[in-house]
mmCIF file of C-alpha atoms in Angstrom:
data_model
loop_
_atom_site.group_PDB
_atom_site.id
_atom_site.type_symbol
_atom_site.label_atom_id
_atom_site.label_comp_id
_atom_site.label_asym_id
_atom_site.label_seq_id
_atom_site.Cartn_x
_atom_site.Cartn_y
_atom_site.Cartn_z
ATOM 1 C CA MET A 79 123.285 101.154 62.906
ATOM 2 C CA THR A 80 126.205 98.831 62.376
ATOM 3 C CA TYR A 81 127.060 95.251 61.494
ATOM 4 C CA CYS A 82 129.545 93.021 63.321
ATOM 5 C CA VAL A 83 130.145 89.267 63.184
ATOM 6 C CA GLY A 84 132.179 87.070 65.514
ATOM 7 C CA MET A 85 132.725 83.454 64.485
ATOM 8 C CA ARG A 86 134.131 80.401 66.239
ATOM 9 C CA LEU A 87 136.203 78.016 64.101
ATOM 10 C CA ASP A 88 138.346 74.987 64.798
ATOM 11 C CA ALA A 89 141.282 77.235 63.911
ATOM 12 C CA GLY A 90 140.296 79.902 66.433
ATOM 13 C CA LEU A 91 138.143 83.032 66.286
ATOM 14 C CA ILE A 92 137.495 85.607 63.589
ATOM 15 C CA PHE A 93 135.906 89.048 63.900
ATOM 16 C CA MET A 94 134.684 91.563 61.321
ATOM 17 C CA SER A 95 132.914 94.898 61.740
ATOM 18 C CA ASP A 96 131.895 97.839 59.633
ATOM 19 C CA THR A 97 132.860 101.371 60.686
ATOM 20 C CA ARG A 98 129.850 103.497 59.785
ATOM 21 C CA THR A 99 127.971 105.485 62.383
ATOM 22 C CA ASN A 100 125.204 107.937 61.667
ATOM 23 C CA ALA A 101 122.845 110.296 63.422
ATOM 24 C CA GLY A 102 120.720 111.048 60.371
ATOM 25 C CA VAL A 103 121.370 111.037 56.645
ATOM 26 C CA ASP A 104 123.478 114.193 56.819
ATOM 27 C CA ASN A 105 125.645 113.148 59.771
ATOM 28 C CA ILE A 106 127.628 110.048 58.808
ATOM 29 C CA SER A 107 131.131 109.281 60.046
ATOM 30 C CA THR A 108 133.644 106.467 60.482
ATOM 31 C CA VAL A 109 134.203 104.978 63.938
ATOM 32 C CA LYS A 110 136.253 101.953 64.967
ATOM 33 C CA LYS A 111 134.055 99.278 66.580
ATOM 34 C CA MET A 112 136.726 96.617 67.174
ATOM 35 C CA HIS A 113 138.904 96.743 70.293
ATOM 36 C CA SER A 114 141.564 94.419 71.665
ATOM 37 C CA TRP A 115 143.719 93.876 74.760
ATOM 38 C CA GLU A 116 146.682 91.541 75.178
ATOM 39 C CA VAL A 117 148.984 90.174 77.820
ATOM 40 C CA PRO A 118 151.526 88.390 75.612
ATOM 41 C CA GLY A 119 151.607 84.674 76.289
ATOM 42 C CA GLU A 120 148.800 84.953 78.864
ATOM 43 C CA ARG A 121 145.581 86.298 77.297
ATOM 44 C CA THR A 122 144.005 88.021 74.311
ATOM 45 C CA ILE A 123 140.615 89.745 74.450
ATOM 46 C CA LEU A 124 138.606 91.245 71.581
ATOM 47 C CA ILE A 125 135.366 93.221 71.772
ATOM 48 C CA MET A 126 133.078 94.514 69.014
ATOM 49 C CA THR A 127 130.314 97.020 69.738
ATOM 50 C CA ALA A 128 126.950 98.014 68.271
ATOM 51 C CA GLY A 129 124.325 100.473 69.465
ATOM 52 C CA ASN A 130 124.388 103.922 71.010
ATOM 53 C CA LEU A 131 127.844 105.370 70.364
ATOM 54 C CA ALA A 132 128.070 107.251 73.658
ATOM 55 C CA THR A 133 127.242 104.052 75.525
ATOM 56 C CA THR A 134 129.723 101.845 73.690
ATOM 57 C CA GLN A 135 132.535 104.379 73.937
ATOM 58 C CA SER A 136 131.917 104.789 77.660
ATOM 59 C CA VAL A 137 132.046 101.032 78.222
ATOM 60 C CA ILE A 138 135.265 100.620 76.238
ATOM 61 C CA SER A 139 136.854 103.598 77.993
ATOM 62 C CA LEU A 140 135.978 102.204 81.431
ATOM 63 C CA LEU A 141 137.310 98.748 80.583
ATOM 64 C CA ASP A 142 140.484 100.241 79.153
ATOM 65 C CA GLU A 143 141.026 102.593 82.109
ATOM 66 C CA ARG A 144 140.825 99.698 84.554
ATOM 67 C CA THR A 145 143.540 97.802 82.655
ATOM 68 C CA LYS A 146 146.016 100.658 83.046
ATOM 69 C CA ALA A 147 145.864 100.896 86.837
ATOM 70 C CA PRO A 148 144.589 97.487 87.976
ATOM 71 C CA GLU A 149 145.766 97.953 91.549
ATOM 72 C CA ASP A 150 143.459 100.962 91.947
ATOM 73 C CA ARG A 151 140.657 100.282 89.494
ATOM 74 C CA LYS A 152 139.498 96.743 89.875
ATOM 75 C CA PRO A 153 137.971 94.670 88.442
ATOM 76 C CA SER A 154 140.182 94.538 85.355
ATOM 77 C CA ILE A 155 139.574 92.289 82.358
ATOM 78 C CA LEU A 156 143.331 91.684 82.331
ATOM 79 C CA GLU A 157 143.100 90.048 85.765
ATOM 80 C CA ALA A 158 139.859 88.076 85.428
ATOM 81 C CA PRO A 159 140.535 84.324 85.792
ATOM 82 C CA SER A 160 138.413 83.193 82.824
ATOM 83 C CA MET A 161 136.722 84.432 79.663
ATOM 84 C CA PHE A 162 133.413 83.758 81.389
ATOM 85 C CA GLN A 163 134.355 86.236 84.127
ATOM 86 C CA ILE A 164 135.454 88.733 81.473
ATOM 87 C CA ALA A 165 132.049 88.415 79.800
ATOM 88 C CA ARG A 166 130.400 88.997 83.185
ATOM 89 C CA GLU A 167 132.474 92.125 83.769
ATOM 90 C CA VAL A 168 131.735 93.518 80.297
ATOM 91 C CA GLY A 169 128.033 92.822 80.819
ATOM 92 C CA ARG A 170 128.077 94.458 84.263
ATOM 93 C CA THR A 171 129.843 97.534 82.910
ATOM 94 C CA LEU A 172 127.439 97.820 79.979
ATOM 95 C CA ARG A 173 124.418 97.571 82.261
ATOM 96 C CA GLU A 174 125.826 100.217 84.617
ATOM 97 C CA VAL A 175 126.593 102.675 81.807
ATOM 98 C CA ILE A 176 123.099 102.307 80.369
ATOM 99 C CA ALA A 177 121.567 102.790 83.825
ATOM 100 C CA VAL A 178 123.577 105.985 84.417
ATOM 101 C CA ASN A 179 122.761 107.485 81.011
ATOM 102 C CA ALA A 180 119.103 106.535 80.901
ATOM 103 C CA THR A 181 116.754 108.838 82.764
ATOM 104 C CA THR A 182 113.602 106.861 83.399
ATOM 105 C CA GLY A 183 111.516 104.166 81.802
ATOM 106 C CA GLN A 184 111.891 101.582 79.090
ATOM 107 C CA GLU A 185 112.095 104.151 76.291
ATOM 108 C CA ALA A 186 115.141 105.804 77.870
ATOM 109 C CA ASP A 187 116.833 102.439 78.419
ATOM 110 C CA GLY A 188 116.316 101.567 74.758
ATOM 111 C CA ALA A 189 117.727 104.878 73.533
ATOM 112 C CA PHE A 190 121.047 104.143 75.246
ATOM 113 C CA GLY A 191 121.086 100.423 74.432
ATOM 114 C CA ALA A 192 124.041 98.525 73.026
ATOM 115 C CA THR A 193 125.175 94.971 72.356
ATOM 116 C CA MET A 194 128.684 93.548 72.263
ATOM 117 C CA ILE A 195 130.568 90.508 71.057
ATOM 118 C CA VAL A 196 133.390 89.430 73.364
ATOM 119 C CA GLY A 197 135.923 86.771 72.468
ATOM 120 C CA GLY A 198 139.420 85.598 73.216
ATOM 121 C CA GLN A 199 141.453 83.127 75.214
ATOM 122 C CA ILE A 200 143.264 82.861 78.525
ATOM 123 C CA ALA A 201 146.218 80.481 78.817
ATOM 124 C CA GLY A 202 145.118 77.040 79.962
ATOM 125 C CA SER A 203 141.583 77.328 78.609
ATOM 126 C CA GLU A 204 139.866 77.177 75.218
ATOM 127 C CA PRO A 205 139.023 80.161 73.010
ATOM 128 C CA ARG A 206 135.514 81.397 73.844
ATOM 129 C CA LEU A 207 133.014 83.737 72.237
ATOM 130 C CA PHE A 208 130.101 85.561 73.909
ATOM 131 C CA LEU A 209 127.206 87.818 72.933
ATOM 132 C CA ILE A 210 126.471 90.478 75.573
ATOM 133 C CA TYR A 211 122.968 91.948 75.780
ATOM 134 C CA PRO A 212 122.073 95.466 77.028
ATOM 135 C CA GLU A 213 120.723 93.987 80.255
ATOM 136 C CA GLY A 214 124.211 92.647 81.002
ATOM 137 C CA ASN A 215 123.385 88.961 80.524
ATOM 138 C CA PHE A 216 125.037 86.930 77.784
ATOM 139 C CA ILE A 217 125.169 83.684 75.819
ATOM 140 C CA GLU A 218 128.143 81.688 74.551
ATOM 141 C CA ALA A 219 128.859 80.392 71.061
ATOM 142 C CA SER A 220 128.660 76.628 70.621
ATOM 143 C CA GLU A 221 128.799 73.986 67.900
ATOM 144 C CA ASP A 222 125.109 74.594 67.237
ATOM 145 C CA SER A 223 125.491 78.397 67.306
ATOM 146 C CA PRO A 224 129.040 79.060 66.081
ATOM 147 C CA PHE A 225 128.674 82.741 65.203
ATOM 148 C CA PHE A 226 127.107 85.899 66.578
ATOM 149 C CA GLN A 227 125.865 88.994 64.764
ATOM 150 C CA ILE A 228 125.076 92.402 66.227
ATOM 151 C CA GLY A 229 123.566 95.431 64.577
ATOM 152 C CA GLU A 230 121.893 95.036 61.188
ATOM 153 C CA ALA A 231 122.051 91.245 61.097
ATOM 154 C CA LYS A 232 119.208 90.040 58.885
ATOM 155 C CA TYR A 233 120.624 90.713 55.417
ATOM 156 C CA GLY A 234 123.947 88.993 56.016
ATOM 157 C CA LYS A 235 122.693 85.977 57.962
ATOM 158 C CA PRO A 236 121.444 83.622 55.175
ATOM 159 C CA ILE A 237 124.876 83.103 53.609
ATOM 160 C CA LEU A 238 126.440 82.472 57.026
ATOM 161 C CA VAL A 239 123.822 79.867 57.909
ATOM 162 C CA ARG A 240 124.244 78.078 54.583
ATOM 163 C CA ALA A 241 128.017 78.213 54.119
ATOM 164 C CA GLN A 242 129.723 78.439 57.517
ATOM 165 C CA HIS A 243 131.462 75.294 58.787
ATOM 166 C CA SER A 244 133.791 74.869 61.727
ATOM 167 C CA ASP A 245 136.767 73.472 59.804
ATOM 168 C CA MET A 246 137.028 76.319 57.305
ATOM 169 C CA SER A 247 140.287 78.255 57.186
ATOM 170 C CA PHE A 248 140.619 81.898 58.172
ATOM 171 C CA GLU A 249 140.959 82.758 54.480
ATOM 172 C CA GLU A 250 137.685 80.991 53.666
ATOM 173 C CA ALA A 251 135.993 82.652 56.629
ATOM 174 C CA ILE A 252 137.068 86.129 55.497
ATOM 175 C CA LYS A 253 135.681 85.434 52.024
ATOM 176 C CA LEU A 254 132.397 84.289 53.557
ATOM 177 C CA LEU A 255 132.203 87.314 55.841
ATOM 178 C CA MET A 256 132.871 89.674 52.950
ATOM 179 C CA VAL A 257 129.899 88.177 51.092
ATOM 180 C CA SER A 258 127.774 88.626 54.223
ATOM 181 C CA PHE A 259 128.885 92.247 54.636
ATOM 182 C CA ASP A 260 128.441 92.998 50.935
ATOM 183 C CA SER A 261 124.829 91.765 51.108
ATOM 184 C CA THR A 262 124.213 93.951 54.145
ATOM 185 C CA ILE A 263 125.862 97.048 52.686
ATOM 186 C CA LYS A 264 123.802 96.740 49.495
ATOM 187 C CA SER A 265 120.589 96.438 51.535
ATOM 188 C CA ASN A 266 121.079 99.054 54.271
ATOM 189 C CA LEU A 267 122.680 102.472 53.946
ATOM 190 C CA SER A 268 123.465 102.583 57.668
ATOM 191 C CA VAL A 269 126.172 99.911 57.183
ATOM 192 C CA GLY A 270 129.239 100.751 55.150
ATOM 193 C CA LEU A 271 132.933 100.394 54.429
ATOM 194 C CA PRO A 272 135.689 100.461 55.562
ATOM 195 C CA LEU A 273 135.559 97.056 57.268
ATOM 196 C CA ASP A 274 137.886 95.918 60.041
ATOM 197 C CA TYR A 275 138.803 92.281 60.597
ATOM 198 C CA VAL A 276 140.916 90.398 63.118
ATOM 199 C CA THR A 277 141.837 86.722 63.311
ATOM 200 C CA TYR A 278 142.822 84.904 66.468
ATOM 201 C CA ALA A 279 144.543 81.510 66.115
ATOM 202 C CA ALA A 280 143.729 79.103 68.946
ATOM 203 C CA ASP A 281 146.450 78.935 71.630
ATOM 204 C CA SER A 282 148.470 81.739 70.020
ATOM 205 C CA LEU A 283 147.576 84.192 72.819
ATOM 206 C CA CYS A 284 148.119 87.103 70.456
ATOM 207 C CA VAL A 285 146.169 88.895 67.750
ATOM 208 C CA GLY A 286 146.755 87.327 64.349
ATOM 209 C CA HIS A 287 145.946 89.048 61.072
ATOM 210 C CA ALA A 288 144.354 92.475 61.478
ATOM 211 C CA ALA A 289 143.497 94.841 58.640
ATOM 212 C CA ARG A 290 141.097 97.449 57.319
ATOM 213 C CA VAL A 291 139.258 96.859 54.033
ATOM 214 C CA GLU A 292 138.701 100.138 52.212
ATOM 215 C CA ALA A 293 135.981 100.846 49.662
ATOM 216 C CA ASP A 294 138.415 100.439 46.763
ATOM 217 C CA ASP A 295 139.933 97.169 48.029
ATOM 218 C CA PRO A 296 140.414 94.997 44.920
ATOM 219 C CA TYR A 297 139.639 91.712 46.672
ATOM 220 C CA PHE A 298 136.407 93.026 48.209
ATOM 221 C CA LEU A 299 135.334 94.405 44.825
ATOM 222 C CA ALA A 300 136.095 91.047 43.190
ATOM 223 C CA VAL A 301 134.047 89.211 45.823
ATOM 224 C CA SER A 302 131.163 91.678 45.518
ATOM 225 C CA ASN A 303 131.020 91.529 41.726
ATOM 226 C CA GLY A 304 131.632 87.782 41.599
ATOM 227 C CA TRP A 305 128.897 87.052 44.150
ATOM 228 C CA GLY A 306 126.412 89.153 42.215
ATOM 229 C CA GLU A 307 127.186 87.339 38.978
ATOM 230 C CA ALA A 308 127.089 83.951 40.711
ATOM 231 C CA LEU A 309 123.615 84.698 42.105
ATOM 232 C CA LYS A 310 122.321 85.657 38.664
ATOM 233 C CA LEU A 311 123.767 82.484 37.161
ATOM 234 C CA ALA A 312 122.301 80.310 39.927
ATOM 235 C CA PHE A 313 118.893 81.940 39.441
ATOM 236 C CA ASP A 314 118.986 81.318 35.694
ATOM 237 C CA GLN A 315 119.794 77.655 36.285
ATOM 238 C CA LEU A 316 116.815 77.021 38.563
ATOM 239 C CA PRO A 317 113.878 75.091 37.004
ATOM 240 C CA GLU A 318 111.366 77.325 35.253
ATOM 241 C CA PHE A 319 108.017 77.866 36.952
ATOM 242 C CA LYS A 320 105.013 76.938 34.782
ATOM 243 C CA PHE A 321 101.316 77.530 35.305
ATOM 244 C CA ASP A 322 99.255 74.339 35.189
ATOM 245 C CA GLY A 323 97.014 75.595 32.421
ATOM 246 C CA SER A 324 93.919 76.125 34.546
ATOM 247 C CA LYS A 325 92.328 79.528 34.055
ATOM 248 C CA GLY A 326 92.765 81.835 36.976
ATOM 249 C CA ARG A 327 95.374 79.672 38.647
#
């Protein structure tokens, strides 16, 4: 399992992913789930992956291979005319890899399933963000749905729904995402540090801030401890529940 979030802001796009992968409680390792490609001044593309590791690595390897020899290995995401076409190509590649790996039936398809978040910008167009499903189809982020989650999404979603707003800064967004990831990590052992994050400023056409947050990161620890204390304080300040005095009620 994993947890990744891609978010659309007025300032641009922001991505965060964990790095834990496991095949049982005694086989846990760290794997990078965030990938990027750039043509300076022309386009920037970022992809985060969740699901079967063999599937996601195959998809990323195929996409990357096609960028290195575009004249021989088309289609290339570095030549696609729009982010929409890039999302289509990622979806097509994902569907093909799953079909090759799966033997027969729905159960086999599910075993090799994966989802991806694709975002970025091509010069002359707006930054765009997409969620790619295992079947190869996809949806795009909008004002009503400004962020996507893949992997173990349920524990970290409530804070995003309540606190995310489009005009927040990248710094505010990273703080919010760290709270979301902290809630998920505390609730599910299959998600864990280190975390990777990348910011993309609109119209910059290059990756912005990119870093790895280790388990001993002082800011993450401060956010984790501070959020826990804030929740306890907020709970204590809620009105007390009282029975109405009727027996049995």
